[in-house]
Amino acid sequence: MSKASVLALAQELANTQASATNLDQFYDDVVKDVAQQALFNVIEIMDAPAGQAVYVKPDRTSQLLGVFFDDTMLSLVTLRELEATRPQWRDSVGRPVAYLIEDLGHDEFQLYPAPVTTGDPVVPVHGAPFGLDYPANTIAVLASEIREDMPDWLDLPLALIVLSREFARPSPHMDKTFAAACRQLGTLFLSMVA
Amino acid sequence: MTVAAGVLVDQVLQRVRDEHATGTSRPLVRDLLTHCQRLINAKLGLVIESIEYETVAKQCVYPLASVVPRALRIVGVQQGNRDLVEVKWQEFWYLHRAWLRDTGQRLENFALVGRDMLILYPAQPEPRTVTLRCAVTTAPLTSDDTPVEAPIEFHPLLVDLATVVGLVRQRTYLTLPELTESIKSRLA
């Protein structure tokens, strides 16, 4: 499985005409794009210090699918909704009921209101962080995961999409028709698993 | 009735007009058939395994890779002789905003978040055994004698998928639109 097998398959399908360096780079780009489709996801617990409203998503995650505070799934709200509800919303502290991603860095989200108490630490007594060990008043984030090593059942669609990019770029071996055919097939195959 | 991979390899080579495998090797065609068989199984759930799994007390979220490493997708979950109802995971929010920590006397629903996260709702106070019915990763077709696991009625689709990739590799596009449309209609 993994990047090596995708790149080997891509070279085989390209009759070894593709640039190995570019295939490598395009693979990294494609897995980031695939992460947007939320095929692979993670849920992670984050520290929640009292009074802190803005948080950074966990590493290697892309699309934010859900945010939990303690046991409650928070609503995604817009800046306009918050301003309409309470103009001084940025100063609010209490038990978070919503989160916001507008007007923040691409990897940030903001809780409303900011937590009034610091969340309990994760103490791995039972080895079940989302079971008996789940800490009180903490944040859990559900997000799509950017994986470098995809499962091997994705090798063919990934190889085709990588090839479509390699043969669409200006180069001595540029072939727009081949690139379009690879893109069409790669997209079709990816839709079979998405 | 089982069909050996070699039979399908011959069909693909014939359709890409390379019967003697001069431009497209037999191992490459077997490799393409291996990938296509897995994609078909991910889409249609043809090769299924039932796996007994013990849930964790008070937990409803399970990463699938650690539960069933070979799973392509979950097609059903049973507790005893009862089927859990599949729902979209986003619907739990409407049911109860604290669904992540809800506990109940018996499991009612399951949901998938993407391909690799399983939610069993509500969490149980004690560990329970469930049966996961999974479409699994089919074995690689390593030789012409390896049996094809997909049912025989899906072999034409499998051959078409491998053929279309073979034709693109040869940069032969004449029959491509027709073949692709035919594949799409059968997958719909």
Tab-separated table of C-alpha atoms in Angstrom:
chain	number	residue	atom	x	y	z
A	1	MET	CA	0.000	0.000	0.000
A	2	SER	CA	0.937	3.625	0.086
A	3	LYS	CA	2.559	6.320	-1.905
A	4	ALA	CA	5.237	4.041	-3.384
A	5	SER	CA	2.694	1.649	-4.889
A	6	VAL	CA	0.595	4.521	-6.305
A	7	LEU	CA	3.656	6.073	-7.943
A	8	ALA	CA	4.793	2.718	-9.343
A	9	LEU	CA	1.342	2.115	-10.818
A	10	ALA	CA	1.257	5.639	-12.257
A	11	GLN	CA	4.602	5.096	-13.985
A	12	GLU	CA	3.366	1.783	-15.357
A	13	LEU	CA	0.230	3.427	-16.767
A	14	ALA	CA	2.336	6.257	-18.230
A	15	ASN	CA	4.749	3.827	-19.865
A	16	THR	CA	7.444	5.383	-17.643
A	17	GLN	CA	7.150	8.750	-19.424
A	18	ALA	CA	6.235	10.682	-16.296
A	19	SER	CA	8.680	12.661	-14.180
A	20	ALA	CA	9.234	10.822	-10.897
A	21	THR	CA	9.826	14.085	-9.033
A	22	ASN	CA	6.594	15.624	-10.261
A	23	LEU	CA	4.556	12.494	-9.602
A	24	ASP	CA	5.800	12.590	-6.033
A	25	GLN	CA	4.720	16.216	-5.640
A	26	PHE	CA	1.375	15.677	-7.365
A	27	TYR	CA	0.655	12.724	-5.087
A	28	ASP	CA	1.081	14.990	-2.045
A	29	ASP	CA	-1.287	17.523	-3.619
A	30	VAL	CA	-3.890	14.907	-4.505
A	31	VAL	CA	-4.059	13.417	-1.009
A	32	LYS	CA	-4.758	16.910	0.357
A	33	ASP	CA	-7.597	17.285	-2.159
A	34	VAL	CA	-8.967	13.860	-1.275
A	35	ALA	CA	-9.008	14.915	2.395
A	36	GLN	CA	-11.638	17.507	1.435
A	37	GLN	CA	-13.986	14.644	0.594
A	38	ALA	CA	-13.829	13.462	4.220
A	39	LEU	CA	-13.217	9.823	3.334
A	40	PHE	CA	-10.921	9.438	6.320
A	41	ASN	CA	-11.626	11.198	9.578
A	42	VAL	CA	-10.319	11.554	13.084
A	43	ILE	CA	-11.823	12.630	16.363
A	44	GLU	CA	-9.418	14.163	18.843
A	45	ILE	CA	-9.665	15.610	22.324
A	46	MET	CA	-8.119	19.042	22.855
A	47	ASP	CA	-7.226	20.965	25.985
A	48	ALA	CA	-9.765	23.659	26.830
A	49	PRO	CA	-8.280	26.312	29.136
A	50	ALA	CA	-10.747	28.610	30.869
A	51	GLY	CA	-11.375	31.821	28.948
A	52	GLN	CA	-9.719	30.675	25.712
A	53	ALA	CA	-12.078	31.122	22.779
A	54	VAL	CA	-9.914	30.495	19.696
A	55	TYR	CA	-8.389	27.069	19.016
A	56	VAL	CA	-6.265	25.522	16.282
A	57	LYS	CA	-7.423	22.331	14.564
A	58	PRO	CA	-5.299	19.231	15.202
A	59	ASP	CA	-2.346	18.641	12.869
A	60	ARG	CA	-2.963	16.755	9.622
A	61	THR	CA	-6.644	17.595	9.560
A	62	SER	CA	-8.468	19.429	6.829
A	63	GLN	CA	-12.219	19.940	6.929
A	64	LEU	CA	-13.849	20.547	10.313
A	65	LEU	CA	-16.900	18.258	10.522
A	66	GLY	CA	-17.966	18.791	14.107
A	67	VAL	CA	-16.912	20.334	17.401
A	68	PHE	CA	-18.003	18.996	20.783
A	69	PHE	CA	-17.764	20.641	24.179
A	70	ASP	CA	-18.042	18.144	27.007
A	71	ASP	CA	-20.786	15.874	25.661
A	72	THR	CA	-22.543	18.412	23.440
A	73	MET	CA	-22.139	18.854	19.708
A	74	LEU	CA	-21.908	22.573	19.020
A	75	SER	CA	-23.797	24.452	16.315
A	76	LEU	CA	-21.863	26.115	13.534
A	77	VAL	CA	-22.878	29.771	13.507
A	78	THR	CA	-22.022	32.794	11.399
A	79	LEU	CA	-20.545	36.060	12.573
A	80	ARG	CA	-23.748	37.827	11.583
A	81	GLU	CA	-25.859	35.520	13.731
A	82	LEU	CA	-23.650	36.130	16.753
A	83	GLU	CA	-23.631	39.881	16.253
A	84	ALA	CA	-27.411	39.872	15.950
A	85	THR	CA	-27.762	37.780	19.092
A	86	ARG	CA	-25.319	39.671	21.250
A	87	PRO	CA	-23.084	42.518	20.022
A	88	GLN	CA	-20.550	41.908	22.836
A	89	TRP	CA	-20.394	38.182	22.134
A	90	ARG	CA	-16.592	38.194	22.027
A	91	ASP	CA	-16.479	38.972	25.762
A	92	SER	CA	-18.856	36.174	26.713
A	93	VAL	CA	-17.785	33.308	28.909
A	94	GLY	CA	-19.862	30.315	29.936
A	95	ARG	CA	-20.607	26.861	28.602
A	96	PRO	CA	-19.928	26.864	24.831
A	97	VAL	CA	-22.990	26.228	22.685
A	98	ALA	CA	-21.691	27.149	19.230
A	99	TYR	CA	-18.566	27.561	17.162
A	100	LEU	CA	-17.489	29.877	14.409
A	101	ILE	CA	-14.934	29.617	11.593
A	102	GLU	CA	-15.603	32.904	9.847
A	103	ASP	CA	-12.933	35.650	9.948
A	104	LEU	CA	-10.350	33.318	11.470
A	105	GLY	CA	-7.204	31.610	10.204
A	106	HIS	CA	-7.876	28.620	7.957
A	107	ASP	CA	-6.962	26.177	10.734
A	108	GLU	CA	-8.749	27.983	13.569
A	109	PHE	CA	-12.183	27.878	15.114
A	110	GLN	CA	-13.748	29.891	17.919
A	111	LEU	CA	-16.092	28.759	20.668
A	112	TYR	CA	-19.033	30.855	21.779
A	113	PRO	CA	-19.026	31.626	24.611
A	114	ALA	CA	-15.447	30.935	25.746
A	115	PRO	CA	-15.322	28.120	28.353
A	116	VAL	CA	-15.649	29.404	31.897
A	117	THR	CA	-13.737	26.477	33.407
A	118	THR	CA	-10.638	24.575	32.352
A	119	GLY	CA	-11.387	21.126	30.967
A	120	ASP	CA	-10.265	18.026	32.811
A	121	PRO	CA	-7.096	16.367	31.488
A	122	VAL	CA	-7.284	13.003	29.720
A	123	VAL	CA	-6.323	10.351	32.247
A	124	PRO	CA	-5.958	7.002	30.468
A	125	VAL	CA	-7.306	4.663	33.141
A	126	HIS	CA	-9.350	2.334	30.908
A	127	GLY	CA	-7.615	3.045	27.583
A	128	ALA	CA	-10.872	4.439	26.210
A	129	PRO	CA	-10.546	8.214	25.695
A	130	PHE	CA	-14.046	8.380	24.169
A	131	GLY	CA	-15.452	5.868	26.626
A	132	LEU	CA	-14.959	5.726	30.369
A	133	ASP	CA	-11.896	8.021	30.227
A	134	TYR	CA	-13.684	10.859	28.433
A	135	PRO	CA	-12.790	14.036	30.357
A	136	ALA	CA	-15.398	16.564	31.452
A	137	ASN	CA	-15.576	20.096	30.026
A	138	THR	CA	-13.143	19.408	27.247
A	139	ILE	CA	-13.215	19.926	23.477
A	140	ALA	CA	-13.413	17.108	20.934
A	141	VAL	CA	-12.930	17.833	17.263
A	142	LEU	CA	-14.156	15.658	14.394
A	143	ALA	CA	-12.287	16.476	11.196
A	144	SER	CA	-11.218	14.958	7.910
A	145	GLU	CA	-7.710	13.593	8.005
A	146	ILE	CA	-4.880	14.307	5.571
A	147	ARG	CA	-3.187	10.958	5.141
A	148	GLU	CA	0.064	10.430	3.334
A	149	ASP	CA	-0.438	6.703	3.113
A	150	MET	CA	-3.817	5.892	1.662
A	151	PRO	CA	-5.214	2.356	1.747
A	152	ASP	CA	-4.278	0.265	-1.284
A	153	TRP	CA	-7.851	0.115	-2.604
A	154	LEU	CA	-7.377	3.767	-3.551
A	155	ASP	CA	-4.213	3.131	-5.569
A	156	LEU	CA	-5.848	3.108	-9.004
A	157	PRO	CA	-7.958	6.286	-8.674
A	158	LEU	CA	-5.048	8.145	-7.075
A	159	ALA	CA	-2.591	6.990	-9.758
A	160	LEU	CA	-4.941	8.187	-12.506
A	161	ILE	CA	-5.549	11.586	-10.893
A	162	VAL	CA	-1.817	12.063	-10.305
A	163	LEU	CA	-1.169	11.200	-13.971
A	164	SER	CA	-3.827	13.647	-15.146
A	165	ARG	CA	-1.900	16.450	-13.433
A	166	GLU	CA	1.483	15.299	-14.665
A	167	PHE	CA	0.393	15.112	-18.318
A	168	ALA	CA	-1.556	18.371	-18.220
A	169	ARG	CA	1.450	20.448	-17.190
A	170	PRO	CA	3.735	21.973	-19.842
A	171	SER	CA	6.529	19.479	-20.514
A	172	PRO	CA	8.055	17.532	-23.418
A	173	HIS	CA	5.572	14.722	-22.696
A	174	MET	CA	2.476	16.924	-22.192
A	175	ASP	CA	-0.611	15.125	-23.527
A	176	LYS	CA	-3.892	16.916	-22.828
A	177	THR	CA	-6.062	14.105	-24.195
A	178	PHE	CA	-4.365	11.505	-22.026
A	179	ALA	CA	-4.582	13.854	-19.025
A	180	ALA	CA	-8.313	14.391	-19.572
A	181	ALA	CA	-8.960	10.651	-19.927
A	182	CYS	CA	-6.994	9.930	-16.722
A	183	ARG	CA	-8.905	12.649	-14.870
A	184	GLN	CA	-12.254	11.316	-16.062
A	185	LEU	CA	-11.440	7.748	-15.038
A	186	GLY	CA	-9.798	8.742	-11.770
A	187	THR	CA	-12.834	10.804	-10.797
A	188	LEU	CA	-15.186	7.966	-11.742
A	189	PHE	CA	-13.197	5.452	-9.694
A	190	LEU	CA	-12.948	7.803	-6.722
A	191	SER	CA	-16.713	8.304	-6.811
A	192	MET	CA	-17.089	4.522	-6.402
A	193	VAL	CA	-15.544	4.701	-2.935
A	194	ALA	CA	-16.637	8.184	-1.830
B	1	MET	CA	-18.602	-21.588	-9.793
B	2	THR	CA	-15.209	-19.902	-9.579
B	3	VAL	CA	-13.413	-18.291	-12.479
B	4	ALA	CA	-9.638	-18.009	-12.585
B	5	ALA	CA	-8.072	-14.582	-13.078
B	6	GLY	CA	-6.388	-15.782	-16.277
B	7	VAL	CA	-9.763	-16.040	-18.037
B	8	LEU	CA	-10.492	-12.365	-17.378
B	9	VAL	CA	-6.919	-11.378	-18.251
B	10	ASP	CA	-7.387	-13.012	-21.673
B	11	GLN	CA	-10.633	-11.085	-22.208
B	12	VAL	CA	-9.053	-7.743	-21.290
B	13	LEU	CA	-6.037	-8.350	-23.546
B	14	GLN	CA	-8.335	-9.274	-26.409
B	15	ARG	CA	-10.359	-6.081	-25.971
B	16	VAL	CA	-7.293	-3.865	-25.912
B	17	ARG	CA	-6.146	-5.740	-29.070
B	18	ASP	CA	-3.026	-7.135	-27.452
B	19	GLU	CA	-3.771	-10.882	-27.294
B	20	HIS	CA	-0.111	-11.804	-26.968
B	21	ALA	CA	0.496	-9.321	-24.154
B	22	THR	CA	3.299	-7.566	-25.980
B	23	GLY	CA	2.420	-4.021	-24.921
B	24	THR	CA	0.370	-4.761	-21.831
B	25	SER	CA	1.781	-7.502	-19.623
B	26	ARG	CA	-0.386	-10.118	-17.969
B	27	PRO	CA	0.826	-9.105	-14.448
B	28	LEU	CA	-0.238	-5.509	-15.180
B	29	VAL	CA	-3.697	-6.651	-16.295
B	30	ARG	CA	-4.019	-8.809	-13.175
B	31	ASP	CA	-3.000	-5.786	-11.114
B	32	LEU	CA	-5.677	-3.674	-12.816
B	33	LEU	CA	-8.274	-6.397	-12.245
B	34	THR	CA	-7.235	-6.546	-8.573
B	35	HIS	CA	-7.791	-2.809	-8.166
B	36	CYS	CA	-11.044	-2.820	-10.136
B	37	GLN	CA	-12.422	-5.746	-8.147
B	38	ARG	CA	-11.798	-3.814	-4.921
B	39	LEU	CA	-13.457	-0.691	-6.307
B	40	ILE	CA	-16.515	-2.662	-7.411
B	41	ASN	CA	-16.700	-4.284	-3.994
B	42	ALA	CA	-16.408	-0.912	-2.262
B	43	LYS	CA	-19.266	0.387	-4.374
B	44	LEU	CA	-21.580	-2.620	-4.499
B	45	GLY	CA	-20.633	-4.697	-1.447
B	46	LEU	CA	-20.370	-8.071	-3.213
B	47	VAL	CA	-17.770	-9.861	-1.103
B	48	ILE	CA	-18.934	-9.627	2.489
B	49	GLU	CA	-17.550	-10.885	5.787
B	50	SER	CA	-19.269	-10.958	9.164
B	51	ILE	CA	-17.065	-9.999	12.071
B	52	GLU	CA	-17.922	-10.225	15.753
B	53	TYR	CA	-16.829	-7.144	17.637
B	54	GLU	CA	-17.020	-6.232	21.297
B	55	THR	CA	-17.926	-2.605	21.879
B	56	VAL	CA	-16.343	-0.413	24.549
B	57	ALA	CA	-18.394	0.711	27.556
B	58	LYS	CA	-19.832	4.219	27.181
B	59	GLN	CA	-18.209	4.753	23.788
B	60	CYS	CA	-20.010	5.233	20.495
B	61	VAL	CA	-17.190	6.282	18.134
B	62	TYR	CA	-14.936	3.593	16.659
B	63	PRO	CA	-12.107	4.005	14.123
B	64	LEU	CA	-12.819	1.245	11.631
B	65	ALA	CA	-9.201	0.553	10.677
B	66	SER	CA	-8.492	-0.748	14.168
B	67	VAL	CA	-11.731	-2.756	14.287
B	68	VAL	CA	-11.694	-4.346	10.820
B	69	PRO	CA	-8.479	-3.557	8.940
B	70	ARG	CA	-9.759	-5.236	5.730
B	71	ALA	CA	-13.063	-3.353	5.660
B	72	LEU	CA	-13.901	-1.352	2.551
B	73	ARG	CA	-17.193	-0.303	4.051
B	74	ILE	CA	-19.767	-1.435	6.581
B	75	VAL	CA	-22.940	-2.687	4.940
B	76	GLY	CA	-24.799	-3.656	8.121
B	77	VAL	CA	-24.561	-4.022	11.887
B	78	GLN	CA	-26.491	-6.524	13.992
B	79	GLN	CA	-26.901	-6.908	17.712
B	80	GLY	CA	-28.087	-10.426	18.311
B	81	ASN	CA	-30.790	-11.061	15.743
B	82	ARG	CA	-31.632	-7.374	15.421
B	83	ASP	CA	-30.422	-5.130	12.609
B	84	LEU	CA	-29.362	-1.627	13.592
B	85	VAL	CA	-30.828	1.097	11.428
B	86	GLU	CA	-28.299	3.033	9.369
B	87	VAL	CA	-28.590	6.817	9.578
B	88	LYS	CA	-26.457	9.739	8.503
B	89	TRP	CA	-24.200	10.738	11.379
B	90	GLN	CA	-25.316	14.376	11.093
B	91	GLU	CA	-28.832	13.277	12.106
B	92	PHE	CA	-27.719	12.448	15.650
B	93	TRP	CA	-27.483	16.185	16.323
B	94	TYR	CA	-31.222	16.563	15.710
B	95	LEU	CA	-31.950	13.592	17.933
B	96	HIS	CA	-29.920	14.824	20.875
B	97	ARG	CA	-27.154	17.377	20.953
B	98	ALA	CA	-25.292	15.308	23.545
B	99	TRP	CA	-25.348	12.182	21.354
B	100	LEU	CA	-21.598	11.596	21.743
B	101	ARG	CA	-22.078	10.527	25.370
B	102	ASP	CA	-25.638	9.169	25.247
B	103	THR	CA	-26.074	5.749	26.771
B	104	GLY	CA	-29.005	3.425	26.380
B	105	GLN	CA	-30.086	-0.117	27.105
B	106	ARG	CA	-29.633	-1.333	23.544
B	107	LEU	CA	-28.007	-0.174	20.345
B	108	GLU	CA	-30.425	1.377	17.870
B	109	ASN	CA	-28.484	2.984	15.032
B	110	PHE	CA	-25.205	2.937	13.226
B	111	ALA	CA	-23.627	5.581	11.048
B	112	LEU	CA	-20.430	6.011	9.095
B	113	VAL	CA	-18.339	9.150	9.088
B	114	GLY	CA	-16.543	8.870	5.774
B	115	ARG	CA	-15.089	5.422	5.177
B	116	ASP	CA	-13.281	4.689	8.364
B	117	MET	CA	-15.253	5.845	11.376
B	118	LEU	CA	-18.182	3.902	12.782
B	119	ILE	CA	-20.733	5.271	15.220
B	120	LEU	CA	-22.823	2.838	17.243
B	121	TYR	CA	-25.646	4.716	18.954
B	122	PRO	CA	-26.383	4.988	21.804
B	123	ALA	CA	-23.299	3.923	23.754
B	124	GLN	CA	-23.856	0.991	26.079
B	125	PRO	CA	-23.110	1.029	29.820
B	126	GLU	CA	-21.283	-2.287	29.413
B	127	PRO	CA	-19.388	-3.850	26.490
B	128	ARG	CA	-21.706	-5.632	24.008
B	129	THR	CA	-21.017	-7.925	21.087
B	130	VAL	CA	-22.173	-6.774	17.672
B	131	THR	CA	-21.819	-8.352	14.250
B	132	LEU	CA	-20.337	-6.081	11.621
B	133	ARG	CA	-21.101	-7.014	8.021
B	134	CYS	CA	-18.301	-5.561	5.927
B	135	ALA	CA	-17.414	-5.406	2.279
B	136	VAL	CA	-13.783	-6.447	2.523
B	137	THR	CA	-10.628	-5.923	0.509
B	138	THR	CA	-10.453	-8.793	-1.960
B	139	ALA	CA	-7.227	-10.760	-2.315
B	140	PRO	CA	-4.738	-9.663	-5.005
B	141	LEU	CA	-4.860	-11.674	-8.237
B	142	THR	CA	-1.259	-12.791	-8.028
B	143	SER	CA	-1.421	-15.489	-10.713
B	144	ASP	CA	-3.634	-16.555	-13.584
B	145	ASP	CA	-4.922	-19.388	-11.363
B	146	THR	CA	-6.089	-17.113	-8.534
B	147	PRO	CA	-9.884	-17.240	-8.303
B	148	VAL	CA	-11.835	-14.032	-8.854
B	149	GLU	CA	-13.919	-13.378	-5.742
B	150	ALA	CA	-16.568	-11.113	-7.302
B	151	PRO	CA	-19.712	-13.013	-8.368
B	152	ILE	CA	-19.680	-14.157	-11.979
B	153	GLU	CA	-22.463	-11.791	-13.067
B	154	PHE	CA	-20.170	-8.852	-12.268
B	155	HIS	CA	-17.227	-10.146	-14.314
B	156	PRO	CA	-18.302	-8.223	-17.457
B	157	LEU	CA	-18.225	-4.998	-15.430
B	158	LEU	CA	-14.839	-5.957	-13.981
B	159	VAL	CA	-13.436	-6.666	-17.438
B	160	ASP	CA	-14.835	-3.370	-18.770
B	161	LEU	CA	-13.211	-1.393	-15.953
B	162	ALA	CA	-9.812	-2.978	-16.546
B	163	THR	CA	-10.259	-2.583	-20.315
B	164	VAL	CA	-10.988	1.114	-20.079
B	165	VAL	CA	-7.783	1.672	-18.094
B	166	GLY	CA	-5.854	-0.483	-20.571
B	167	LEU	CA	-7.182	1.553	-23.491
B	168	VAL	CA	-6.230	4.836	-21.821
B	169	ARG	CA	-2.750	3.463	-21.168
B	170	GLN	CA	-2.466	2.668	-24.887
B	171	ARG	CA	-3.901	6.124	-25.619
B	172	THR	CA	-6.668	4.572	-27.682
B	173	TYR	CA	-9.676	6.784	-27.105
B	174	LEU	CA	-12.109	5.827	-29.861
B	175	THR	CA	-14.373	3.535	-27.801
B	176	LEU	CA	-13.712	5.276	-24.491
B	177	PRO	CA	-16.818	7.510	-24.198
B	178	GLU	CA	-19.199	4.659	-24.983
B	179	LEU	CA	-17.479	2.257	-22.602
B	180	THR	CA	-17.337	4.828	-19.803
B	181	GLU	CA	-21.028	5.638	-20.152
B	182	SER	CA	-21.873	1.942	-20.077
B	183	ILE	CA	-19.851	1.526	-16.859
B	184	LYS	CA	-21.497	4.554	-15.240
B	185	SER	CA	-24.990	3.286	-16.031
B	186	ARG	CA	-24.232	-0.109	-14.499
B	187	LEU	CA	-22.790	1.460	-11.357
B	188	ALA	CA	-25.699	3.864	-10.879
